[in-house]
């Protein structure tokens, strides 16, 4: 467990009072760094991580040639990774809770927030699965539309990840959805 950091208010106070001091740069960095060090694990609320990242970005903007620049960039990157992991785990949680519509929205939000994430392949597959499960649980009059979305999500997945390890599983959802759509059309004729 991390030791409590008591010096971040002191660093901020020093910086705000003595902005022209030769130590102001270090004080502002230490303030931002102390926020980062005291931020919790990814599984907890990340408000303080966001504050740390914002404080570090402010530091970089103010002191672009600082001797602390590399550390500041590393802090921002590390915090991004933590926020990305939080988003990934939250998105998967909706699927685990069988809240399929929320899972699909969460997968889309994750993709918007983290377009270069290493988790996109898995979440794109899980979006196909979630839509299939959502269609299965739907009223009969809504199933055709919802199974059609499975087909659409499958094509998006295959286009973006043609060599994915999840292709075979995604194909099963796709084939089952096409069969369900054809069966629904036959029954409605």
mmCIF file of C-alpha atoms in Angstrom:
data_model
loop_
_atom_site.group_PDB
_atom_site.id
_atom_site.type_symbol
_atom_site.label_atom_id
_atom_site.label_comp_id
_atom_site.label_asym_id
_atom_site.label_seq_id
_atom_site.Cartn_x
_atom_site.Cartn_y
_atom_site.Cartn_z
ATOM 1 C CA UNK A 1 0.000 0.000 0.000
ATOM 2 C CA UNK A 2 1.214 3.482 -0.820
ATOM 3 C CA UNK A 3 2.124 5.814 1.999
ATOM 4 C CA UNK A 4 -0.062 8.906 2.251
ATOM 5 C CA UNK A 5 1.340 11.943 0.496
ATOM 6 C CA UNK A 6 1.029 15.043 2.627
ATOM 7 C CA UNK A 7 3.198 17.369 0.600
ATOM 8 C CA UNK A 8 0.995 18.001 -2.426
ATOM 9 C CA UNK A 9 -0.930 20.868 -0.752
ATOM 10 C CA UNK A 10 2.414 22.345 0.330
ATOM 11 C CA UNK A 11 3.786 22.149 -3.218
ATOM 12 C CA UNK A 12 0.667 23.743 -4.656
ATOM 13 C CA UNK A 13 0.686 26.459 -1.998
ATOM 14 C CA UNK A 14 4.341 27.221 -2.652
ATOM 15 C CA UNK A 15 3.792 27.364 -6.401
ATOM 16 C CA UNK A 16 0.753 29.646 -6.109
ATOM 17 C CA UNK A 17 2.533 31.977 -3.670
ATOM 18 C CA UNK A 18 5.989 32.079 -5.278
ATOM 19 C CA UNK A 19 5.356 31.628 -9.011
ATOM 20 C CA UNK A 20 8.530 33.528 -9.909
ATOM 21 C CA UNK A 21 10.752 31.500 -7.595
ATOM 22 C CA UNK A 22 13.420 29.249 -9.085
ATOM 23 C CA UNK A 23 11.710 26.407 -7.200
ATOM 24 C CA UNK A 24 8.235 27.050 -8.652
ATOM 25 C CA UNK A 25 8.750 24.580 -11.492
ATOM 26 C CA UNK A 26 9.741 21.803 -9.117
ATOM 27 C CA UNK A 27 6.878 22.663 -6.760
ATOM 28 C CA UNK A 28 4.311 22.422 -9.544
ATOM 29 C CA UNK A 29 5.781 19.120 -10.736
ATOM 30 C CA UNK A 30 5.790 17.730 -7.188
ATOM 31 C CA UNK A 31 2.167 18.766 -6.753
ATOM 32 C CA UNK A 32 1.122 16.907 -9.905
ATOM 33 C CA UNK A 33 3.343 13.937 -9.101
ATOM 34 C CA UNK A 34 1.958 13.639 -5.579
ATOM 35 C CA UNK A 35 -1.570 13.504 -7.003
ATOM 36 C CA UNK A 36 -0.435 10.715 -9.308
ATOM 37 C CA UNK A 37 1.266 8.725 -6.532
ATOM 38 C CA UNK A 38 -1.810 8.959 -4.326
ATOM 39 C CA UNK A 39 -4.245 7.907 -7.067
ATOM 40 C CA UNK A 40 -5.936 4.539 -6.442
ATOM 41 C CA UNK A 41 -5.792 1.256 -8.346
ATOM 42 C CA UNK A 42 -7.727 1.077 -11.629
ATOM 43 C CA UNK A 43 -10.584 -0.829 -9.994
ATOM 44 C CA UNK A 44 -11.510 2.162 -7.809
ATOM 45 C CA UNK A 45 -12.879 5.612 -8.630
ATOM 46 C CA UNK A 46 -10.440 7.399 -10.938
ATOM 47 C CA UNK A 47 -11.314 11.044 -10.270
ATOM 48 C CA UNK A 48 -7.976 11.657 -8.551
ATOM 49 C CA UNK A 49 -6.155 9.996 -11.466
ATOM 50 C CA UNK A 50 -7.863 12.391 -13.846
ATOM 51 C CA UNK A 51 -6.885 15.309 -11.601
ATOM 52 C CA UNK A 52 -3.279 14.069 -11.567
ATOM 53 C CA UNK A 53 -3.227 13.762 -15.339
ATOM 54 C CA UNK A 54 -4.687 17.245 -15.774
ATOM 55 C CA UNK A 55 -2.207 18.723 -13.286
ATOM 56 C CA UNK A 56 0.675 17.033 -15.083
ATOM 57 C CA UNK A 57 -0.565 18.295 -18.460
ATOM 58 C CA UNK A 58 -0.768 21.816 -17.026
ATOM 59 C CA UNK A 59 2.815 21.406 -15.823
ATOM 60 C CA UNK A 60 3.967 20.284 -19.287
ATOM 61 C CA UNK A 61 2.165 23.190 -20.930
ATOM 62 C CA UNK A 62 3.758 25.638 -18.513
ATOM 63 C CA UNK A 63 7.266 24.126 -18.584
ATOM 64 C CA UNK A 64 7.718 22.410 -21.980
ATOM 65 C CA UNK A 65 11.518 22.291 -21.573
ATOM 66 C CA UNK A 66 11.545 21.104 -17.979
ATOM 67 C CA UNK A 67 14.054 18.596 -16.693
ATOM 68 C CA UNK A 68 10.983 16.723 -15.396
ATOM 69 C CA UNK A 69 9.389 16.472 -18.851
ATOM 70 C CA UNK A 70 10.111 12.765 -19.378
ATOM 71 C CA UNK A 71 8.726 11.891 -15.954
ATOM 72 C CA UNK A 72 5.648 14.022 -16.598
ATOM 73 C CA UNK A 73 4.982 12.308 -19.922
ATOM 74 C CA UNK A 74 5.421 8.895 -18.272
ATOM 75 C CA UNK A 75 2.915 9.841 -15.576
ATOM 76 C CA UNK A 76 0.347 10.851 -18.187
ATOM 77 C CA UNK A 77 0.908 7.655 -20.184
ATOM 78 C CA UNK A 78 0.678 5.491 -17.067
ATOM 79 C CA UNK A 79 -2.525 7.220 -16.005
ATOM 80 C CA UNK A 80 -3.965 6.741 -19.510
ATOM 81 C CA UNK A 81 -3.250 3.012 -19.227
ATOM 82 C CA UNK A 82 -5.005 2.911 -15.855
ATOM 83 C CA UNK A 83 -8.066 4.740 -17.216
ATOM 84 C CA UNK A 84 -8.113 2.464 -20.253
ATOM 85 C CA UNK A 85 -8.060 -0.626 -18.053
ATOM 86 C CA UNK A 86 -10.869 0.815 -15.935
ATOM 87 C CA UNK A 87 -12.984 1.408 -19.052
ATOM 88 C CA UNK A 88 -12.237 -2.074 -20.363
ATOM 89 C CA UNK A 89 -13.194 -3.794 -17.111
ATOM 90 C CA UNK A 90 -16.363 -1.704 -16.775
ATOM 91 C CA UNK A 91 -17.428 -2.543 -20.322
ATOM 92 C CA UNK A 92 -16.954 -6.260 -19.701
ATOM 93 C CA UNK A 93 -18.829 -6.019 -16.416
ATOM 94 C CA UNK A 94 -22.063 -5.051 -18.192
ATOM 95 C CA UNK A 95 -21.820 -8.189 -20.303
ATOM 96 C CA UNK A 96 -21.138 -10.314 -17.227
ATOM 97 C CA UNK A 97 -24.208 -8.789 -15.553
ATOM 98 C CA UNK A 98 -26.237 -9.652 -18.683
ATOM 99 C CA UNK A 99 -27.055 -6.009 -19.256
ATOM 100 C CA UNK A 100 -26.492 -6.402 -22.976
ATOM 101 C CA UNK A 101 -27.723 -3.057 -24.232
ATOM 102 C CA UNK A 102 -25.541 -1.251 -21.677
ATOM 103 C CA UNK A 103 -22.604 -3.478 -22.657
ATOM 104 C CA UNK A 104 -22.971 -2.526 -26.328
ATOM 105 C CA UNK A 105 -23.090 1.173 -25.469
ATOM 106 C CA UNK A 106 -20.124 0.753 -23.156
ATOM 107 C CA UNK A 107 -18.103 -0.974 -25.896
ATOM 108 C CA UNK A 108 -18.865 1.916 -28.267
ATOM 109 C CA UNK A 109 -17.928 4.497 -25.633
ATOM 110 C CA UNK A 110 -14.691 2.662 -24.940
ATOM 111 C CA UNK A 111 -13.819 2.637 -28.639
ATOM 112 C CA UNK A 112 -14.444 6.398 -28.824
ATOM 113 C CA UNK A 113 -12.332 7.086 -25.741
ATOM 114 C CA UNK A 114 -9.491 4.683 -26.582
ATOM 115 C CA UNK A 115 -9.347 4.243 -30.381
ATOM 116 C CA UNK A 116 -5.870 2.667 -30.284
ATOM 117 C CA UNK A 117 -6.467 0.329 -27.359
ATOM 118 C CA UNK A 118 -5.082 -3.178 -27.237
ATOM 119 C CA UNK A 119 -8.508 -4.269 -25.953
ATOM 120 C CA UNK A 120 -10.474 -3.231 -29.062
ATOM 121 C CA UNK A 121 -10.312 -6.630 -30.730
ATOM 122 C CA UNK A 122 -11.766 -8.442 -27.737
ATOM 123 C CA UNK A 123 -14.401 -5.787 -27.093
ATOM 124 C CA UNK A 124 -15.423 -5.771 -30.770
ATOM 125 C CA UNK A 125 -16.004 -9.506 -30.521
ATOM 126 C CA UNK A 126 -17.868 -9.113 -27.239
ATOM 127 C CA UNK A 127 -20.076 -6.522 -28.932
ATOM 128 C CA UNK A 128 -21.133 -9.212 -31.436
ATOM 129 C CA UNK A 129 -21.835 -11.594 -28.561
ATOM 130 C CA UNK A 130 -23.740 -9.001 -26.525
ATOM 131 C CA UNK A 131 -25.928 -8.076 -29.500
ATOM 132 C CA UNK A 132 -26.671 -11.754 -30.136
ATOM 133 C CA UNK A 133 -27.657 -12.301 -26.492
ATOM 134 C CA UNK A 134 -29.748 -9.121 -26.586
ATOM 135 C CA UNK A 135 -31.537 -10.336 -29.732
ATOM 136 C CA UNK A 136 -32.202 -13.737 -28.142
ATOM 137 C CA UNK A 137 -33.962 -12.096 -25.198
ATOM 138 C CA UNK A 138 -35.996 -9.717 -27.324
ATOM 139 C CA UNK A 139 -39.672 -9.884 -28.145
ATOM 140 C CA UNK A 140 -40.356 -11.705 -31.398
ATOM 141 C CA UNK A 141 -41.298 -8.505 -33.252
ATOM 142 C CA UNK A 142 -37.862 -6.982 -32.432
ATOM 143 C CA UNK A 143 -35.683 -9.996 -33.100
ATOM 144 C CA UNK A 144 -35.235 -9.524 -36.861
ATOM 145 C CA UNK A 145 -33.858 -6.009 -36.399
ATOM 146 C CA UNK A 146 -31.605 -7.071 -33.534
ATOM 147 C CA UNK A 147 -30.236 -10.158 -35.270
ATOM 148 C CA UNK A 148 -29.528 -7.938 -38.281
ATOM 149 C CA UNK A 149 -27.354 -5.821 -35.999
ATOM 150 C CA UNK A 150 -25.407 -8.949 -35.036
ATOM 151 C CA UNK A 151 -24.666 -9.449 -38.737
ATOM 152 C CA UNK A 152 -23.598 -5.798 -39.059
ATOM 153 C CA UNK A 153 -21.376 -5.957 -35.959
ATOM 154 C CA UNK A 154 -19.866 -9.208 -37.215
ATOM 155 C CA UNK A 155 -18.912 -7.622 -40.543
ATOM 156 C CA UNK A 156 -17.367 -4.649 -38.721
ATOM 157 C CA UNK A 157 -15.418 -7.049 -36.529
ATOM 158 C CA UNK A 158 -14.134 -9.132 -39.455
ATOM 159 C CA UNK A 159 -13.213 -6.011 -41.436
ATOM 160 C CA UNK A 160 -11.202 -4.599 -38.539
ATOM 161 C CA UNK A 161 -9.709 -7.849 -37.210
ATOM 162 C CA UNK A 162 -9.531 -10.388 -40.069
ATOM 163 C CA UNK A 163 -6.957 -12.577 -38.282
ATOM 164 C CA UNK A 164 -8.524 -12.451 -34.846
ATOM 165 C CA UNK A 165 -8.462 -15.375 -32.468
ATOM 166 C CA UNK A 166 -12.169 -14.715 -31.912
ATOM 167 C CA UNK A 167 -13.199 -15.171 -35.579
ATOM 168 C CA UNK A 168 -14.585 -18.708 -35.173
ATOM 169 C CA UNK A 169 -16.707 -17.739 -32.179
ATOM 170 C CA UNK A 170 -17.925 -14.603 -33.940
ATOM 171 C CA UNK A 171 -18.818 -16.713 -36.994
ATOM 172 C CA UNK A 172 -21.059 -18.893 -34.841
ATOM 173 C CA UNK A 173 -23.013 -15.830 -33.684
ATOM 174 C CA UNK A 174 -23.165 -14.619 -37.275
ATOM 175 C CA UNK A 175 -24.404 -17.948 -38.665
ATOM 176 C CA UNK A 176 -26.953 -18.377 -35.884
ATOM 177 C CA UNK A 177 -28.200 -14.843 -36.514
ATOM 178 C CA UNK A 178 -28.580 -15.423 -40.261
ATOM 179 C CA UNK A 179 -30.504 -18.640 -39.518
ATOM 180 C CA UNK A 180 -32.762 -16.810 -37.054
ATOM 181 C CA UNK A 181 -33.397 -13.997 -39.567
ATOM 182 C CA UNK A 182 -34.306 -16.522 -42.294
ATOM 183 C CA UNK A 183 -36.557 -18.427 -39.896
ATOM 184 C CA UNK A 184 -38.302 -15.204 -38.849
ATOM 185 C CA UNK A 185 -38.849 -14.263 -42.512
ATOM 186 C CA UNK A 186 -40.289 -17.722 -43.231
ATOM 187 C CA UNK A 187 -42.634 -17.506 -40.247
ATOM 188 C CA UNK A 188 -43.816 -14.028 -41.248
ATOM 189 C CA UNK A 189 -44.572 -15.072 -44.844
#
